XYZ file of C-alpha atoms in Angstrom:
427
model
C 0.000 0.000 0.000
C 1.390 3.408 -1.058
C 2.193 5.604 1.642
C 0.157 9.637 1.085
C 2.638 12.175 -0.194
C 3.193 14.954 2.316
C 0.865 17.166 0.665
C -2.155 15.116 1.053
C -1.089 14.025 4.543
C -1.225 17.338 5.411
C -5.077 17.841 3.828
C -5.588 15.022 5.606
C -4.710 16.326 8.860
C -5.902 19.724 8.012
C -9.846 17.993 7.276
C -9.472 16.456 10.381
C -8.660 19.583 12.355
C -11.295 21.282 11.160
C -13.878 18.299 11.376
C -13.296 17.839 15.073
C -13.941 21.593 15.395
C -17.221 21.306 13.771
C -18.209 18.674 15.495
C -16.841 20.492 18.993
C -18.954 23.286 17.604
C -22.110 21.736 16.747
C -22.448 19.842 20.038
C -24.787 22.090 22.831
C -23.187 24.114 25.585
C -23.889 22.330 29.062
C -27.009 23.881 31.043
C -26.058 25.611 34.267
C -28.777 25.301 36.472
C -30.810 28.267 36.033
C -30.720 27.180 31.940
C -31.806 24.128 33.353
C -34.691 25.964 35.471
C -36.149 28.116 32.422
C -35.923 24.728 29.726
C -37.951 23.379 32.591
C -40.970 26.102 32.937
C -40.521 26.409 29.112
C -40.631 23.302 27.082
C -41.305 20.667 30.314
C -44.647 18.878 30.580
C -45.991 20.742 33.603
C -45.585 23.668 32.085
C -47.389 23.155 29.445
C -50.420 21.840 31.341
C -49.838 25.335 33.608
C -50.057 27.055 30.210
C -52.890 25.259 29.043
C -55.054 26.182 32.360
C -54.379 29.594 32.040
C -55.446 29.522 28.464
C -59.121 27.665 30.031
C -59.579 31.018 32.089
C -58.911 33.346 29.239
C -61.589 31.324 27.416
C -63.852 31.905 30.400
C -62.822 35.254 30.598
C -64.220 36.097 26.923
C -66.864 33.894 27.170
C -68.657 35.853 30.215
C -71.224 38.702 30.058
C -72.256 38.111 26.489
C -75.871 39.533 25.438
C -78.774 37.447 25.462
C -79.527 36.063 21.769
C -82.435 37.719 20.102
C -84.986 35.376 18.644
C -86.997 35.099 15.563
C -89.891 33.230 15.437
C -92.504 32.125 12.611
C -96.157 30.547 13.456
C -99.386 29.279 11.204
C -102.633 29.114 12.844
C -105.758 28.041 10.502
C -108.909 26.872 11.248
C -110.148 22.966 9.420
C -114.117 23.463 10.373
C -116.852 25.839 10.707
C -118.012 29.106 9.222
C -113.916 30.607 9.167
C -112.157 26.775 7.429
C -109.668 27.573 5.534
C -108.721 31.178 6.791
C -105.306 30.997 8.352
C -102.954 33.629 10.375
C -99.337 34.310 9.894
C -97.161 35.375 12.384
C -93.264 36.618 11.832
C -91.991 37.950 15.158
C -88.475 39.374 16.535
C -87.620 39.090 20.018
C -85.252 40.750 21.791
C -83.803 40.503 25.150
C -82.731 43.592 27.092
C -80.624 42.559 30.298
C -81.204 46.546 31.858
C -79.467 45.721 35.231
C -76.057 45.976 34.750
C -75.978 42.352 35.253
C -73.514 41.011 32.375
C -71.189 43.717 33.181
C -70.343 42.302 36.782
C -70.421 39.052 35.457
C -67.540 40.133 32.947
C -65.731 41.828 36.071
C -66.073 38.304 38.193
C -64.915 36.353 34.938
C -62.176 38.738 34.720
C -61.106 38.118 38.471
C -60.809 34.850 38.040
C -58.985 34.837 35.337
C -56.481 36.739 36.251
C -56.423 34.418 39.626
C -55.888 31.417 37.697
C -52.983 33.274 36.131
C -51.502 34.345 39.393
C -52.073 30.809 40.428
C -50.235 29.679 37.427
C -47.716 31.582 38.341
C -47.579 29.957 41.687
C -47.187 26.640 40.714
C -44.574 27.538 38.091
C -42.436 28.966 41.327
C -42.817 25.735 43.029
C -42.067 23.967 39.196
C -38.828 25.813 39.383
C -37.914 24.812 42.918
C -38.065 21.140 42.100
C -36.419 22.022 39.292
C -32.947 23.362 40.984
C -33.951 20.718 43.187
C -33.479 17.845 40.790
C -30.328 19.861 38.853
C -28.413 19.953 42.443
C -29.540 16.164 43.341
C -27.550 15.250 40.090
C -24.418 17.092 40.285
C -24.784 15.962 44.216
C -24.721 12.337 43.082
C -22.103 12.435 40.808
C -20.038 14.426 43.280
C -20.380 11.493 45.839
C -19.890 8.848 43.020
C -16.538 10.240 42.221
C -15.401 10.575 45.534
C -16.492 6.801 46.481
C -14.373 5.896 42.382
C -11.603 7.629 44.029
C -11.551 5.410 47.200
C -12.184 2.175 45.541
C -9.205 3.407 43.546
C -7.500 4.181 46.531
C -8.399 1.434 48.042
C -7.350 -1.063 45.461
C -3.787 0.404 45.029
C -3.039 -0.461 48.772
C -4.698 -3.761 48.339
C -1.918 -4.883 45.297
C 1.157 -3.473 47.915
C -0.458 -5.770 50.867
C -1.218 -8.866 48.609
C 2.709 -8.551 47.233
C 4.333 -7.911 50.850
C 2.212 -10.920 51.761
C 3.723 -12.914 49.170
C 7.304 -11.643 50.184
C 6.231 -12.858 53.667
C 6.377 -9.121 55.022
C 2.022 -8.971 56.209
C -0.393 -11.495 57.656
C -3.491 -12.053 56.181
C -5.106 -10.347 58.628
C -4.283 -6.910 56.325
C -4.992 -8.938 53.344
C -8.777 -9.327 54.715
C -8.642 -5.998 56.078
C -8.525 -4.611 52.535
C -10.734 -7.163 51.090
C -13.262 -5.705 53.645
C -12.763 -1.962 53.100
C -12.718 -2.782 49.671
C -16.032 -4.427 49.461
C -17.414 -1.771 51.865
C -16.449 1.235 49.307
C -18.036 -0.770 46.038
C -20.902 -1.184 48.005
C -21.381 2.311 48.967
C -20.189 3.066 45.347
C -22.962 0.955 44.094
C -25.666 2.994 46.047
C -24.340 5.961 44.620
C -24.463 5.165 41.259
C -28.152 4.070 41.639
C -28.579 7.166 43.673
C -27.066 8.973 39.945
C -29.110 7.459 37.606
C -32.140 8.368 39.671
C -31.428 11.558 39.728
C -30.300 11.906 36.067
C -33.766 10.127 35.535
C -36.023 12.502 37.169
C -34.188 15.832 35.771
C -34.442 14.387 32.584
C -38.055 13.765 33.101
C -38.581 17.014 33.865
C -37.009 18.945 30.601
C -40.365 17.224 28.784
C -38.138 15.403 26.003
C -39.236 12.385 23.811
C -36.199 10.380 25.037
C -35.646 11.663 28.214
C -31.783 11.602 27.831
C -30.621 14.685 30.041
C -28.229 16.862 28.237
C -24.785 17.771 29.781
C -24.737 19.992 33.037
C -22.728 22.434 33.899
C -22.042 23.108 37.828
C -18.581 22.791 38.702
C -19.350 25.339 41.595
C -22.278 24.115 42.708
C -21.063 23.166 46.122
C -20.491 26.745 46.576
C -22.810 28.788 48.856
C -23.397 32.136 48.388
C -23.039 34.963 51.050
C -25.797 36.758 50.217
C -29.032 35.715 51.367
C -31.693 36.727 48.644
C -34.390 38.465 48.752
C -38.087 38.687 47.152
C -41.563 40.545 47.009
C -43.725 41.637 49.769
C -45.661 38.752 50.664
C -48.628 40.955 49.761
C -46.982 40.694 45.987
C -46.356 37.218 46.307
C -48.413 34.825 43.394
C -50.439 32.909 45.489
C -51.579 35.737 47.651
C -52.317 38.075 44.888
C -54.323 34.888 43.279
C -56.389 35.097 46.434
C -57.081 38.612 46.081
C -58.395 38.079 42.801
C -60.256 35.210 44.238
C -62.083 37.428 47.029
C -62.913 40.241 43.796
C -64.311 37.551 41.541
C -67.084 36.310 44.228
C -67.964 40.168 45.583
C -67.937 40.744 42.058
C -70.298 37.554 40.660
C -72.234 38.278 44.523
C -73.173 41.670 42.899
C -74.092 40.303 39.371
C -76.462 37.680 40.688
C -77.813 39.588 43.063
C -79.241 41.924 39.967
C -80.944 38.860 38.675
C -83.647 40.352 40.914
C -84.720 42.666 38.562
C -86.369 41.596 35.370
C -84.629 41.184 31.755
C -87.632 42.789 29.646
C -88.035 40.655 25.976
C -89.575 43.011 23.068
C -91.107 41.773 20.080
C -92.073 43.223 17.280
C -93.048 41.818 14.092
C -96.308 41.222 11.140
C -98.959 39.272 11.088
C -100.696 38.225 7.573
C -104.028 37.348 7.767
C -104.993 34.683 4.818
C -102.054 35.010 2.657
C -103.219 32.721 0.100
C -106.363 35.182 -0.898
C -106.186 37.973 -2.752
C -107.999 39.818 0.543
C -105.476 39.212 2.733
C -104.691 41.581 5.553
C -102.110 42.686 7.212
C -101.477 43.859 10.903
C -98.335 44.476 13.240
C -97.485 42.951 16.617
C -95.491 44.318 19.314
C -95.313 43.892 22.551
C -93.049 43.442 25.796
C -92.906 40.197 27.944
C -91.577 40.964 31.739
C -90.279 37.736 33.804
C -91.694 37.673 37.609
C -88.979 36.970 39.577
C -90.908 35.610 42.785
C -88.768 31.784 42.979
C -85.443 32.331 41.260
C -84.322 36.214 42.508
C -80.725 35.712 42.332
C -80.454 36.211 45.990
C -79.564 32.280 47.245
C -76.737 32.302 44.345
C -75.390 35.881 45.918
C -75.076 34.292 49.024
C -73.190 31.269 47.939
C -70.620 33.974 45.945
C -70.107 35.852 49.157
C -69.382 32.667 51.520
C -66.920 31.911 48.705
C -65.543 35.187 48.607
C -64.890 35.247 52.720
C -63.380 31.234 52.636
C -61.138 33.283 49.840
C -60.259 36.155 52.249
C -60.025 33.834 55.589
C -57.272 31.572 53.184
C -55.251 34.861 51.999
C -54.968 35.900 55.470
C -53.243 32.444 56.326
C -51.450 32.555 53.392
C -49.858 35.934 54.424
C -49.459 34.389 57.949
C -47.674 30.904 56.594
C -45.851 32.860 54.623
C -44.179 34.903 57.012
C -43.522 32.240 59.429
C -42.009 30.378 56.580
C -39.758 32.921 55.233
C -38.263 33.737 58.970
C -37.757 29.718 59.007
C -36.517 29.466 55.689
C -34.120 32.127 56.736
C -32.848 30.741 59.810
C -32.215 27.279 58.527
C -30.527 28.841 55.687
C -27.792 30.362 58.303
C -27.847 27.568 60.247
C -26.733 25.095 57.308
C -24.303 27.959 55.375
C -22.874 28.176 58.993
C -22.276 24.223 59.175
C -20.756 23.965 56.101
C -18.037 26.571 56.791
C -17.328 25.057 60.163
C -17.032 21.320 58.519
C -15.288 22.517 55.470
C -12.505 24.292 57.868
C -12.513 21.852 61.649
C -13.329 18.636 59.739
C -12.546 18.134 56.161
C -9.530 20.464 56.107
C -8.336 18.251 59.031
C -9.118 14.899 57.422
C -7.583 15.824 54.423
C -4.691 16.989 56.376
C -4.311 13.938 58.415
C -4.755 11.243 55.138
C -1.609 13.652 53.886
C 0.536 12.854 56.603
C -0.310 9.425 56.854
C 0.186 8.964 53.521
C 4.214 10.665 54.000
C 4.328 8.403 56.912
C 3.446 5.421 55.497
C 6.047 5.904 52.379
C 8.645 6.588 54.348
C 8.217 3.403 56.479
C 6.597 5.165 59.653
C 3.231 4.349 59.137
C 1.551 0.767 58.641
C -0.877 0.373 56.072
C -4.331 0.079 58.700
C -3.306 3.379 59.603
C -2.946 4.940 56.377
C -6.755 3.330 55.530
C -8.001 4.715 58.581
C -6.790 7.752 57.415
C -8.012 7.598 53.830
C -11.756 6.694 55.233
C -11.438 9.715 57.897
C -10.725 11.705 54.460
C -13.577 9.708 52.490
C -16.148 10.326 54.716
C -15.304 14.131 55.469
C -15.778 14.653 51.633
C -19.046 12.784 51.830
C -19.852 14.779 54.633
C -19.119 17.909 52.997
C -20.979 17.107 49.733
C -24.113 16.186 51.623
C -24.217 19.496 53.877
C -23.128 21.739 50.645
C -26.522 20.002 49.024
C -28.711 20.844 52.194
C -27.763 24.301 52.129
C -28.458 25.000 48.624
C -31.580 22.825 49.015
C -31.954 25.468 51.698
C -31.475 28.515 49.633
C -34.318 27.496 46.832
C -36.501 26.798 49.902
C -36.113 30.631 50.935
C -36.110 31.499 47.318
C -39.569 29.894 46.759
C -40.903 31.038 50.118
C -40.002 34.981 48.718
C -42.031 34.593 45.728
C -38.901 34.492 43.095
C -38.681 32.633 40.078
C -35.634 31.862 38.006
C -32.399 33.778 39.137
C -32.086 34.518 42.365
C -33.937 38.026 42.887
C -35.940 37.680 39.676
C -40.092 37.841 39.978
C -42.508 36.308 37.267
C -46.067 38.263 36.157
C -48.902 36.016 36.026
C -47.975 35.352 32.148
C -44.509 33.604 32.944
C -41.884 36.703 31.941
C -39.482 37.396 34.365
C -39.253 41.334 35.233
């Protein structure tokens, strides 16, 4: 086989160069996790059933208060028998109802209230979408965290294992270290094991939540997520908040439909007006006109039972936005606290504990080299070290699980400060 001449060698490299860089190119940038929080409330599947409520109450919305349909009516009255057979009466008449109480305007007003409640609602439950959402993006780069570190034991682990099985063989250990490593080895690829299940749960349920066909979740960028801000954030008024405002709206609505059917009291008048041909097939025929005005009585049905369903609804309403506005409260000031609390732990860990650990498998490590240290003690310190890091990992994840818990409790969606309006837009 002929070998390429240095020209085409170097096209050859050259095409490969430049393939590699489209194909670096065309591949996605990873999702940090507030990308990963806004594909979520965009394209994911709760969303879009969010989205498709709110789009019910606009319906609603247009649908109320419409005018009464007028009517137009035809009818043929002849007589068989007797001294007037075969003279007949036509009748062509237009009805129209007048609603003169106001009525369909406070039923547009209620209609209106509720939509926009079911909006502010919406926007509710899209806060609470995006909490699970940073919830699931931290639970992954949390799991993967902990399955490296465990990868790096068993590594670990392993290494020491070949330098006690060959000093056995030289006669310089007992089997006693020999099983000693078997154990800690079988100890680490068990907890290694849980943590890769642990993983793929979590890669699962984030995937889930992104609303793709496949459900394969795309790369993920967090290298820092173990970090903790300083900051603690901040958010609305509770009185701004989306679920209190929905309640609000909720209260308007029923004072509002309260009003409207308590106007059902007062009559819709129908007028008609029309002809009336009196034996149209002869060539006498007549002709008159017909008007007149037909007033409901409204002595069963007066609207007044229905108002007083709207205003127990629309005090249930107030009685649940006033406990809202209490809960809330009480749940930011505990949100807050435990926030502190864990940001405060993880500090104190990451500096009396893990900088210790680390400090210690170090040393032992020196030791142990250098013929000062037996192996058992250099394990010990390798699973002080281990379990430190685990330690760490799991206390970084409660704290940031405990920052989107305060975020969620202030109203915010999407970065940290942001609010959402009732149509999903961040402001």
């Amino acid at each position: 086989m002929r070998s390429l001449s240095p020209v085409r060698r170097a096209c050859v490299w050259l095409a490969t160069i430049v393939g590699s860089f489209a194909v670096a190119s065309a591949q996605p940038a990873p999702l940090t996790r507030e990308a990963f929080v806004s594909q979520v409330l965009r394209t994911g599947l709760a969303a879009r059933a969010l989205d498709a409520q709110v789009a019910v109450a606009g319906a609603a919305r247009a649908a109320a208060g419409q005018w009464l349909n007028p009517t137009v009516a035809w009818e043929r009255s002849a007589a068989v028998t007797g001294r007037r057979a075969d003279e007949s009466q036509d009748e062509l008449a237009l009805r129209v109802p007048l609603v003169l109480s106001g009525r369909l305007g406070l039923e547009r007003e209620a209609s209106a209230a509720s939509a926009e409640s079911a909006e502010f609602h919406a926007a509710w439950a899209r806060a609470a979408l995006g909490r699970d959402a940073r919830l699931a993006f931290d639970a992954v780069l949390a799991a993967r965290a902990r399955a490296a570190v465990l990868e790096e034991a068993a590594a670990a682990v392993d290494a020491l294992g070949q330098v006690v099985a060959a000093r056995e063989k030289a006669g310089e250990s007992t089997g006693y270290e020999r099983l000693r490593m078997e154990l800690e080895a079988a100890l680490v690829a068990d907890l290694h094991t849980a943590a890769v299940l642990e993983r793929t749960n979590a890669e699962s349920v984030a995937g889930a939540m992104l609303g793709s066909p496949d459900g394969v979740l795309p790369a993920l960028a967090g290298d820092d997520w173990a970090e903790i801000p300083q900051t603690l954030p901040s958010g609305p008024p509770i009185a701004e908040r989306a679920d209190v405002k929905a309640l609000a709206k909720e209260v308007q609505a029923a004072e509002a439909a309260a009003r409207a059917n308590h106007r059902r009291g007062v009559p819709d008048p129908v007028l008609t007006a029309g002809a009336q041909l009196l034996d149209a097939a002869d060539s006498g025929r007549g002709a008159a006109y017909v008007v007149g005005v037909e007033v409901p009585l409204p002595f069963f049905d007066s609207g007044a039972a229905a108002a007083e369903v709207d205003r127990a609804r629309g005090q249930a309403a107030e009685a649940e936005r006033l406990e809202a506005v209490r809960q809330a409260e009480r749940t930011q000031a505990l949100a807050r606290d435990t926030l502190e609390a864990k940001r405060a732990r993880v500090v104190t860990h990451r500096t009396t504990v893990l900088a210790r650990a680390e400090r210690l498998r170090e040393l032992a490590l020196g030791a142990w080299k250098a013929g000062g240290a037996d192996t058992l003690t250099l394990l010990d310190a390798q699973r002080a070290a281990r379990d430190a890091r685990l330690a760490a990992l799991d206390l970084a994840l409660d704290a940031r699980n405990a920052e989107t818990d305060l975020v969620y409790t202030l109203g915010a969606l999407g970065p940290l400060g942001a609010r959402t309006s009732p149509t999903g837009t961040e402001k």
